[in-house]
């Protein structure tokens, strides 16, 4: 680890807001969950460099390149040691930065199927020492929509969220969005690493061989349930890698189709849903189920994107 990168202990590395904090269409940076498997890296901006096939970019150089902005959901896959457990860590924020393609072109990067992205954080996760955080992603997808983000919601990234620069790929699980990014390398094979070939692998929902977790599942989150006279209003957000086309709210075995609003900020932002339901005696839990235009629907239970079930307040 270079001397100028300081790791903060694991106690500060995991945080998430209560669901009601996620009611605003754009999530405040203070309400954006934080995950750092190895701790939080404190990286000084002046000495930081992004290495890309022999080229080095300073933060000022990146900021001087033509920028782009994308609002999209950042969502955590969950604890990689318990991959079936829903954690509902997500936010919908605005990223500003440089398209990854711009930097790959300036560096004359070769072609290849994969892009390795390395973060400057180091430490121990689940007993395994790591000299860096590492992910590998399909180069065509990253070239198409990946951003080297240096701002979130119009402000420089905070240390928790990856200062000076992080990778962001709309539609992909949070684990792929490498914080404290320090190098990008085009490659023709997957790297062996705790965070690539060991953890964050799963049998895809349709079955088959384990694959790296990339495309977001279809999912939804309830941010508010309150009584309005004899009815109960249920409100929240739904999103996934494919466009959400419907959200149903269940109560006592009956399902009501909710009204949907347009995705907030762009195609990879979340969509609002709201509806009212009328509880019968003893019906005190609402369940929300989203579906997308790829034909996926949230399972009721047993998986990480199982339906969110929320008690009806008295
Ligand atoms: N360098 C580095 N990048 C990382 C991680 C990490 O531990 N180290 N965690 C990943 C995971 S699992 C998630 S969900 C997101 C969380 O981003 P946030 O803390 O900004 O919300 O960062 C990803 N990028
Ligand atoms: Mo995560």
mmCIF file of C-alpha atoms and ligand atoms in Angstrom:
data_model
loop_
_atom_site.group_PDB
_atom_site.id
_atom_site.type_symbol
_atom_site.label_atom_id
_atom_site.label_comp_id
_atom_site.label_asym_id
_atom_site.label_seq_id
_atom_site.Cartn_x
_atom_site.Cartn_y
_atom_site.Cartn_z
ATOM 1 C CA UNK A 1 0.000 0.000 0.000
ATOM 2 C CA UNK A 2 1.468 3.412 -0.912
ATOM 3 C CA UNK A 3 2.309 5.418 2.223
ATOM 4 C CA UNK A 4 -0.166 8.164 1.393
ATOM 5 C CA UNK A 5 -3.230 5.873 1.470
ATOM 6 C CA UNK A 6 -4.520 5.492 5.029
ATOM 7 C CA UNK A 7 -7.056 2.787 5.921
ATOM 8 C CA UNK A 8 -9.716 3.557 8.504
ATOM 9 C CA UNK A 9 -10.829 0.642 10.642
ATOM 10 C CA UNK A 10 -13.697 -1.648 9.786
ATOM 11 C CA UNK A 11 -16.036 -0.165 12.411
ATOM 12 C CA UNK A 12 -16.759 2.810 10.136
ATOM 13 C CA UNK A 13 -17.269 0.792 6.978
ATOM 14 C CA UNK A 14 -20.867 -0.316 7.099
ATOM 15 C CA UNK A 15 -23.809 1.999 7.441
ATOM 16 C CA UNK A 16 -27.325 2.257 6.070
ATOM 17 C CA UNK A 17 -30.233 4.659 6.640
ATOM 18 C CA UNK A 18 -33.757 3.717 7.724
ATOM 19 C CA UNK A 19 -36.048 3.147 4.673
ATOM 20 C CA UNK A 20 -38.056 6.340 5.338
ATOM 21 C CA UNK A 21 -34.856 8.359 4.766
ATOM 22 C CA UNK A 22 -34.983 7.104 1.160
ATOM 23 C CA UNK A 23 -38.342 8.786 0.386
ATOM 24 C CA UNK A 24 -36.814 11.714 -1.617
ATOM 25 C CA UNK A 25 -36.445 11.001 -5.373
ATOM 26 C CA UNK A 26 -32.746 11.857 -5.197
ATOM 27 C CA UNK A 27 -30.963 10.357 -2.215
ATOM 28 C CA UNK A 28 -28.865 12.809 -0.183
ATOM 29 C CA UNK A 29 -25.210 11.836 0.097
ATOM 30 C CA UNK A 30 -25.675 11.677 3.878
ATOM 31 C CA UNK A 31 -28.403 9.075 3.336
ATOM 32 C CA UNK A 32 -26.418 6.934 0.904
ATOM 33 C CA UNK A 33 -25.373 3.644 2.533
ATOM 34 C CA UNK A 34 -21.658 2.949 2.946
ATOM 35 C CA UNK A 35 -19.826 -0.331 2.356
ATOM 36 C CA UNK A 36 -16.067 -0.837 2.524
ATOM 37 C CA UNK A 37 -15.008 -4.448 2.886
ATOM 38 C CA UNK A 38 -11.459 -3.613 3.927
ATOM 39 C CA UNK A 39 -12.201 -0.326 5.692
ATOM 40 C CA UNK A 40 -12.455 3.208 4.340
ATOM 41 C CA UNK A 41 -9.443 4.439 2.341
ATOM 42 C CA UNK A 42 -8.292 8.028 2.842
ATOM 43 C CA UNK A 43 -6.575 8.937 -0.429
ATOM 44 C CA UNK A 44 -5.005 12.404 -0.872
ATOM 45 C CA UNK A 45 -6.194 13.969 -4.132
ATOM 46 C CA UNK A 46 -2.913 15.734 -5.043
ATOM 47 C CA UNK A 47 -0.748 12.598 -5.201
ATOM 48 C CA UNK A 48 -3.458 10.293 -6.555
ATOM 49 C CA UNK A 49 -3.039 8.912 -10.088
ATOM 50 C CA UNK A 50 -5.235 6.680 -12.237
ATOM 51 C CA UNK A 51 -3.030 4.206 -14.122
ATOM 52 C CA UNK A 52 -4.332 2.998 -17.495
ATOM 53 C CA UNK A 53 -1.948 0.925 -19.628
ATOM 54 C CA UNK A 54 1.143 3.005 -18.958
ATOM 55 C CA UNK A 55 -0.719 6.333 -18.928
ATOM 56 C CA UNK A 56 -1.273 8.170 -15.672
ATOM 57 C CA UNK A 57 -4.058 10.673 -15.112
ATOM 58 C CA UNK A 58 -4.199 13.221 -12.300
ATOM 59 C CA UNK A 59 -7.492 14.324 -10.781
ATOM 60 C CA UNK A 60 -7.160 17.746 -12.462
ATOM 61 C CA UNK A 61 -6.580 16.081 -15.833
ATOM 62 C CA UNK A 62 -9.724 13.997 -15.455
ATOM 63 C CA UNK A 63 -11.762 17.011 -14.367
ATOM 64 C CA UNK A 64 -10.573 18.934 -17.443
ATOM 65 C CA UNK A 65 -11.881 16.269 -19.850
ATOM 66 C CA UNK A 66 -15.438 16.513 -21.251
ATOM 67 C CA UNK A 67 -17.706 15.362 -18.440
ATOM 68 C CA UNK A 68 -20.942 13.437 -18.312
ATOM 69 C CA UNK A 69 -23.706 13.062 -15.740
ATOM 70 C CA UNK A 70 -25.904 10.100 -14.927
ATOM 71 C CA UNK A 71 -28.508 9.571 -12.241
ATOM 72 C CA UNK A 72 -28.916 5.924 -11.352
ATOM 73 C CA UNK A 73 -29.533 3.537 -8.495
ATOM 74 C CA UNK A 74 -26.537 2.322 -6.516
ATOM 75 C CA UNK A 75 -27.539 -0.930 -4.831
ATOM 76 C CA UNK A 76 -25.580 -3.353 -2.680
ATOM 77 C CA UNK A 77 -25.787 -7.022 -3.571
ATOM 78 C CA UNK A 78 -25.746 -7.764 0.178
ATOM 79 C CA UNK A 79 -23.331 -9.592 2.414
ATOM 80 C CA UNK A 80 -21.341 -11.838 0.039
ATOM 81 C CA UNK A 81 -21.085 -14.453 2.795
ATOM 82 C CA UNK A 82 -24.914 -14.612 3.013
ATOM 83 C CA UNK A 83 -25.945 -13.980 -0.611
ATOM 84 C CA UNK A 84 -29.618 -14.934 -0.167
ATOM 85 C CA UNK A 85 -30.349 -12.412 2.566
ATOM 86 C CA UNK A 86 -32.165 -9.191 1.557
ATOM 87 C CA UNK A 87 -30.378 -6.104 2.899
ATOM 88 C CA UNK A 88 -32.212 -3.361 0.942
ATOM 89 C CA UNK A 89 -29.226 -1.005 0.766
ATOM 90 C CA UNK A 90 -29.770 1.414 -2.125
ATOM 91 C CA UNK A 91 -29.894 5.045 -3.189
ATOM 92 C CA UNK A 92 -30.571 7.049 -6.367
ATOM 93 C CA UNK A 93 -27.874 9.698 -6.814
ATOM 94 C CA UNK A 94 -26.353 11.839 -9.583
ATOM 95 C CA UNK A 95 -22.826 10.912 -10.631
ATOM 96 C CA UNK A 96 -20.589 13.276 -12.584
ATOM 97 C CA UNK A 97 -17.342 12.216 -14.196
ATOM 98 C CA UNK A 98 -15.578 11.169 -17.372
ATOM 99 C CA UNK A 99 -16.783 8.338 -19.588
ATOM 100 C CA UNK A 100 -14.465 5.358 -19.099
ATOM 101 C CA UNK A 101 -14.255 5.088 -22.891
ATOM 102 C CA UNK A 102 -12.632 8.552 -23.115
ATOM 103 C CA UNK A 103 -9.807 7.565 -20.803
ATOM 104 C CA UNK A 104 -9.278 4.145 -22.433
ATOM 105 C CA UNK A 105 -8.978 5.867 -25.809
ATOM 106 C CA UNK A 106 -6.541 8.517 -24.535
ATOM 107 C CA UNK A 107 -4.403 5.714 -23.088
ATOM 108 C CA UNK A 108 -4.550 3.682 -26.321
ATOM 109 C CA UNK A 109 -5.824 0.753 -24.293
ATOM 110 C CA UNK A 110 -6.002 -2.526 -26.219
ATOM 111 C CA UNK A 111 -9.240 -4.329 -27.005
ATOM 112 C CA UNK A 112 -10.242 -7.347 -24.955
ATOM 113 C CA UNK A 113 -13.290 -8.915 -23.309
ATOM 114 C CA UNK A 114 -12.697 -7.696 -19.744
ATOM 115 C CA UNK A 115 -11.680 -4.615 -17.803
ATOM 116 C CA UNK A 116 -9.991 -5.046 -14.421
ATOM 117 C CA UNK A 117 -10.654 -2.201 -12.009
ATOM 118 C CA UNK A 118 -8.475 -1.926 -8.908
ATOM 119 C CA UNK A 119 -9.177 0.075 -5.762
ATOM 120 C CA UNK A 120 -6.476 1.466 -3.441
ATOM 121 C CA UNK A 121 -7.991 -0.043 -0.275
ATOM 122 C CA UNK A 122 -6.260 -2.953 1.439
ATOM 123 C CA UNK A 123 -6.870 -5.057 4.523
ATOM 124 C CA UNK A 124 -8.499 -8.280 5.663
ATOM 125 C CA UNK A 125 -11.996 -9.504 4.793
ATOM 126 C CA UNK A 126 -13.377 -12.670 6.400
ATOM 127 C CA UNK A 127 -9.845 -13.794 7.299
ATOM 128 C CA UNK A 128 -8.393 -13.229 3.817
ATOM 129 C CA UNK A 129 -5.704 -10.531 3.442
ATOM 130 C CA UNK A 130 -6.161 -8.369 0.321
ATOM 131 C CA UNK A 131 -3.546 -5.994 -1.065
ATOM 132 C CA UNK A 132 -6.290 -4.239 -3.084
ATOM 133 C CA UNK A 133 -9.981 -4.400 -3.984
ATOM 134 C CA UNK A 134 -10.445 -5.820 -7.466
ATOM 135 C CA UNK A 135 -13.321 -6.360 -9.913
ATOM 136 C CA UNK A 136 -13.508 -7.452 -13.539
ATOM 137 C CA UNK A 137 -16.245 -6.240 -15.865
ATOM 138 C CA UNK A 138 -17.227 -6.772 -19.508
ATOM 139 C CA UNK A 139 -15.310 -4.129 -21.461
ATOM 140 C CA UNK A 140 -18.141 -3.491 -23.948
ATOM 141 C CA UNK A 141 -20.600 -2.610 -21.171
ATOM 142 C CA UNK A 142 -18.112 -0.358 -19.369
ATOM 143 C CA UNK A 143 -17.183 1.373 -22.636
ATOM 144 C CA UNK A 144 -20.865 1.878 -23.366
ATOM 145 C CA UNK A 145 -21.982 3.377 -20.038
ATOM 146 C CA UNK A 146 -19.214 3.299 -17.399
ATOM 147 C CA UNK A 147 -18.228 6.582 -15.738
ATOM 148 C CA UNK A 148 -15.149 7.582 -13.737
ATOM 149 C CA UNK A 149 -17.088 9.576 -11.168
ATOM 150 C CA UNK A 150 -15.488 12.405 -9.194
ATOM 151 C CA UNK A 151 -18.742 14.020 -8.007
ATOM 152 C CA UNK A 152 -21.916 12.785 -6.355
ATOM 153 C CA UNK A 153 -24.959 15.117 -6.275
ATOM 154 C CA UNK A 154 -22.796 18.033 -7.436
ATOM 155 C CA UNK A 155 -20.161 17.725 -4.702
ATOM 156 C CA UNK A 156 -16.726 16.067 -4.786
ATOM 157 C CA UNK A 157 -16.949 12.439 -3.666
ATOM 158 C CA UNK A 158 -16.546 11.968 0.070
ATOM 159 C CA UNK A 159 -13.895 9.545 1.309
ATOM 160 C CA UNK A 160 -16.649 7.055 2.248
ATOM 161 C CA UNK A 161 -17.972 7.017 -1.309
ATOM 162 C CA UNK A 162 -14.623 6.717 -3.053
ATOM 163 C CA UNK A 163 -12.685 10.026 -3.198
ATOM 164 C CA UNK A 164 -11.022 10.981 -5.473
ATOM 165 C CA UNK A 165 -12.583 8.780 -8.187
ATOM 166 C CA UNK A 166 -14.762 5.693 -8.380
ATOM 167 C CA UNK A 167 -16.069 3.594 -11.213
ATOM 168 C CA UNK A 168 -19.827 3.639 -11.751
ATOM 169 C CA UNK A 169 -21.682 1.386 -14.198
ATOM 170 C CA UNK A 170 -25.450 2.106 -14.279
ATOM 171 C CA UNK A 171 -27.531 -1.045 -13.902
ATOM 172 C CA UNK A 172 -24.796 -3.065 -12.190
ATOM 173 C CA UNK A 173 -24.616 -4.159 -8.548
ATOM 174 C CA UNK A 174 -22.710 -1.870 -6.170
ATOM 175 C CA UNK A 175 -19.829 -4.323 -5.753
ATOM 176 C CA UNK A 176 -18.696 -3.531 -9.315
ATOM 177 C CA UNK A 177 -18.489 0.213 -8.703
ATOM 178 C CA UNK A 178 -14.905 0.284 -7.447
ATOM 179 C CA UNK A 179 -14.153 3.125 -5.032
ATOM 180 C CA UNK A 180 -10.711 4.729 -4.559
ATOM 181 C CA UNK A 181 -9.996 3.576 -8.099
ATOM 182 C CA UNK A 182 -6.280 3.454 -8.957
ATOM 183 C CA UNK A 183 -5.960 1.401 -12.134
ATOM 184 C CA UNK A 184 -7.844 0.083 -15.159
ATOM 185 C CA UNK A 185 -6.467 -2.787 -17.233
ATOM 186 C CA UNK A 186 -7.958 -4.478 -20.291
ATOM 187 C CA UNK A 187 -7.551 -8.262 -19.997
ATOM 188 C CA UNK A 188 -8.587 -11.463 -21.718
ATOM 189 C CA UNK A 189 -9.165 -13.536 -18.574
ATOM 190 C CA UNK A 190 -10.736 -13.192 -15.149
ATOM 191 C CA UNK A 191 -8.382 -12.351 -12.247
ATOM 192 C CA UNK A 192 -8.281 -14.789 -9.314
ATOM 193 C CA UNK A 193 -9.251 -12.665 -6.316
ATOM 194 C CA UNK A 194 -11.447 -12.840 -3.235
ATOM 195 C CA UNK A 195 -13.851 -10.254 -4.714
ATOM 196 C CA UNK A 196 -13.915 -11.667 -8.273
ATOM 197 C CA UNK A 197 -13.839 -15.462 -8.510
ATOM 198 C CA UNK A 198 -14.502 -16.417 -4.844
ATOM 199 C CA UNK A 199 -17.182 -14.042 -3.533
ATOM 200 C CA UNK A 200 -19.909 -12.258 -5.515
ATOM 201 C CA UNK A 201 -20.502 -15.275 -7.718
ATOM 202 C CA UNK A 202 -23.909 -16.898 -7.965
ATOM 203 C CA UNK A 203 -25.978 -19.346 -9.971
ATOM 204 C CA UNK A 204 -28.110 -17.040 -12.129
ATOM 205 C CA UNK A 205 -31.833 -16.903 -11.283
ATOM 206 C CA UNK A 206 -32.620 -19.176 -14.267
ATOM 207 C CA UNK A 207 -30.030 -21.825 -13.264
ATOM 208 C CA UNK A 208 -26.612 -22.806 -14.722
ATOM 209 C CA UNK A 209 -22.969 -22.242 -13.744
ATOM 210 C CA UNK A 210 -22.073 -19.590 -11.155
ATOM 211 C CA UNK A 211 -21.500 -16.153 -12.682
ATOM 212 C CA UNK A 212 -20.204 -12.849 -11.299
ATOM 213 C CA UNK A 213 -23.019 -10.674 -9.949
ATOM 214 C CA UNK A 214 -23.429 -7.784 -12.362
ATOM 215 C CA UNK A 215 -26.968 -6.943 -13.605
ATOM 216 C CA UNK A 216 -29.267 -5.682 -10.850
ATOM 217 C CA UNK A 217 -32.187 -7.911 -9.897
ATOM 218 C CA UNK A 218 -35.697 -6.503 -10.179
ATOM 219 C CA UNK A 219 -36.576 -5.170 -6.748
ATOM 220 C CA UNK A 220 -38.539 -2.652 -4.699
ATOM 221 C CA UNK A 221 -38.379 -0.833 -1.405
ATOM 222 C CA UNK A 222 -41.215 0.527 0.738
ATOM 223 C CA UNK A 223 -40.414 3.976 2.125
ATOM 224 C CA UNK A 224 -43.797 4.819 3.686
ATOM 225 C CA UNK A 225 -46.937 3.053 4.933
ATOM 226 C CA UNK A 226 -49.564 5.168 6.640
ATOM 227 C CA UNK A 227 -53.299 5.115 7.336
ATOM 228 C CA UNK A 228 -55.682 7.446 5.501
ATOM 229 C CA UNK A 229 -59.010 6.777 7.240
ATOM 230 C CA UNK A 230 -60.092 3.223 6.439
ATOM 231 C CA UNK A 231 -57.367 2.784 3.805
ATOM 232 C CA UNK A 232 -53.616 2.397 3.966
ATOM 233 C CA UNK A 233 -51.274 4.170 1.537
ATOM 234 C CA UNK A 234 -48.132 2.333 0.480
ATOM 235 C CA UNK A 235 -45.312 4.228 -1.280
ATOM 236 C CA UNK A 236 -41.797 3.411 -2.392
ATOM 237 C CA UNK A 237 -39.332 2.786 -5.226
ATOM 238 C CA UNK A 238 -38.760 -0.003 -7.731
ATOM 239 C CA UNK A 239 -35.774 -0.605 -10.042
ATOM 240 C CA UNK A 240 -33.551 -3.187 -11.721
ATOM 241 C CA UNK A 241 -31.208 -3.633 -14.672
ATOM 242 C CA UNK A 242 -34.218 -3.833 -17.017
ATOM 243 C CA UNK A 243 -37.098 -1.297 -16.980
ATOM 244 C CA UNK A 244 -39.684 -1.885 -14.245
ATOM 245 C CA UNK A 245 -43.127 -2.274 -15.798
ATOM 246 C CA UNK A 246 -45.324 -2.940 -12.779
ATOM 247 C CA UNK A 247 -45.553 -3.032 -8.995
ATOM 248 C CA UNK A 248 -48.207 -4.897 -7.025
ATOM 249 C CA UNK A 249 -49.032 -4.331 -3.375
ATOM 250 C CA UNK A 250 -50.349 -7.345 -1.506
ATOM 251 C CA UNK A 251 -52.461 -7.441 1.633
ATOM 252 C CA UNK A 252 -54.281 -10.483 3.012
ATOM 253 C CA UNK A 253 -53.734 -12.424 -0.225
ATOM 254 C CA UNK A 254 -55.188 -9.711 -2.507
ATOM 255 C CA UNK A 255 -52.890 -7.812 -4.898
ATOM 256 C CA UNK A 256 -53.453 -4.223 -6.064
ATOM 257 C CA UNK A 257 -51.602 -2.747 -9.045
ATOM 258 C CA UNK A 258 -49.813 0.445 -7.943
ATOM 259 C CA UNK A 259 -49.483 3.677 -9.949
ATOM 260 C CA UNK A 260 -45.959 4.161 -11.292
ATOM 261 C CA UNK A 261 -44.097 7.413 -11.931
ATOM 262 C CA UNK A 262 -41.328 7.897 -14.513
ATOM 263 C CA UNK A 263 -37.811 6.762 -13.590
ATOM 264 C CA UNK A 264 -36.092 9.546 -11.630
ATOM 265 C CA UNK A 265 -33.194 11.074 -13.553
ATOM 266 C CA UNK A 266 -32.960 8.574 -16.423
ATOM 267 C CA UNK A 267 -33.494 4.958 -17.443
ATOM 268 C CA UNK A 268 -31.365 3.571 -14.585
ATOM 269 C CA UNK A 269 -33.050 5.688 -11.900
ATOM 270 C CA UNK A 270 -35.722 4.215 -9.663
ATOM 271 C CA UNK A 271 -39.487 4.512 -10.379
ATOM 272 C CA UNK A 272 -41.917 5.634 -7.708
ATOM 273 C CA UNK A 273 -44.988 3.559 -6.896
ATOM 274 C CA UNK A 274 -47.979 4.344 -4.726
ATOM 275 C CA UNK A 275 -51.385 2.829 -4.070
ATOM 276 C CA UNK A 276 -53.959 2.422 -1.336
ATOM 277 C CA UNK A 277 -55.233 -0.848 0.077
ATOM 278 C CA UNK A 278 -58.051 -1.574 2.498
ATOM 279 C CA UNK A 279 -57.094 -3.881 5.360
ATOM 280 C CA UNK A 280 -59.537 -6.453 6.675
ATOM 281 C CA UNK A 281 -59.467 -7.656 10.297
ATOM 282 C CA UNK A 282 -56.023 -8.958 11.268
ATOM 283 C CA UNK A 283 -54.443 -7.927 7.945
ATOM 284 C CA UNK A 284 -51.427 -6.048 9.226
ATOM 285 C CA UNK A 285 -48.562 -6.600 6.752
ATOM 286 C CA UNK A 286 -48.233 -5.202 3.216
ATOM 287 C CA UNK A 287 -45.994 -6.904 0.667
ATOM 288 C CA UNK A 288 -44.598 -5.274 -2.488
ATOM 289 C CA UNK A 289 -43.679 -7.106 -5.680
ATOM 290 C CA UNK A 290 -42.070 -5.481 -8.750
ATOM 291 C CA UNK A 291 -41.726 -6.929 -12.250
ATOM 292 C CA UNK A 292 -39.671 -5.839 -15.264
ATOM 293 C CA UNK A 293 -39.874 -5.929 -19.040
ATOM 294 C CA UNK A 294 -37.461 -8.882 -19.105
ATOM 295 C CA UNK A 295 -40.251 -10.953 -17.518
ATOM 296 C CA UNK A 296 -38.679 -11.105 -14.068
ATOM 297 C CA UNK A 297 -40.815 -10.756 -10.932
ATOM 298 C CA UNK A 298 -39.648 -10.504 -7.328
ATOM 299 C CA UNK A 299 -39.934 -13.840 -5.513
ATOM 300 C CA UNK A 300 -41.995 -13.795 -2.324
ATOM 301 C CA UNK A 301 -39.167 -15.087 -0.117
ATOM 302 C CA UNK A 302 -35.893 -16.962 0.173
ATOM 303 C CA UNK A 303 -33.693 -14.783 -2.064
ATOM 304 C CA UNK A 304 -31.882 -11.465 -1.787
ATOM 305 C CA UNK A 305 -34.523 -9.595 -3.807
ATOM 306 C CA UNK A 306 -37.499 -11.156 -2.021
ATOM 307 C CA UNK A 307 -40.541 -8.897 -1.640
ATOM 308 C CA UNK A 308 -40.328 -6.201 1.032
ATOM 309 C CA UNK A 309 -42.934 -6.892 3.735
ATOM 310 C CA UNK A 310 -43.789 -4.003 6.064
ATOM 311 C CA UNK A 311 -46.186 -3.869 9.044
ATOM 312 C CA UNK A 312 -49.229 -1.595 8.767
ATOM 313 C CA UNK A 313 -49.068 0.985 11.571
ATOM 314 C CA UNK A 314 -51.868 0.818 14.128
HETATM 315 N N1 LIG B 1 -12.526 -0.172 -3.423
HETATM 316 C C1 LIG B 1 -13.722 -0.649 -3.047
HETATM 317 N N2 LIG B 1 -14.794 -0.401 -3.811
HETATM 318 C C2 LIG B 1 -16.002 -0.864 -3.447
HETATM 319 C C3 LIG B 1 -16.175 -1.647 -2.276
HETATM 320 C C4 LIG B 1 -15.026 -1.894 -1.478
HETATM 321 O O1 LIG B 1 -15.082 -2.556 -0.429
HETATM 322 N N3 LIG B 1 -13.827 -1.377 -1.893
HETATM 323 N N4 LIG B 1 -17.433 -2.106 -1.946
HETATM 324 C C5 LIG B 1 -18.383 -2.246 -3.054
HETATM 325 C C6 LIG B 1 -19.742 -2.531 -2.633
HETATM 326 S S1 LIG B 1 -20.089 -4.124 -2.157
HETATM 327 C C7 LIG B 1 -20.740 -1.614 -2.726
HETATM 328 S S2 LIG B 1 -22.335 -2.027 -2.433
HETATM 329 C C8 LIG B 1 -20.451 -0.210 -3.102
HETATM 330 C C9 LIG B 1 -20.947 0.724 -2.033
HETATM 331 O O2 LIG B 1 -20.720 2.071 -2.372
HETATM 332 P P1 LIG B 1 -20.993 3.210 -1.309
HETATM 333 O O3 LIG B 1 -20.251 2.849 -0.049
HETATM 334 O O4 LIG B 1 -20.518 4.465 -1.956
HETATM 335 O O5 LIG B 1 -22.476 3.246 -1.045
HETATM 336 O O6 LIG B 1 -19.057 0.020 -3.293
HETATM 337 C C10 LIG B 1 -18.391 -1.010 -3.940
HETATM 338 N N5 LIG B 1 -17.060 -0.576 -4.250
HETATM 339 MO MO1 LIG B 2 -22.277 -4.237 -1.595
#
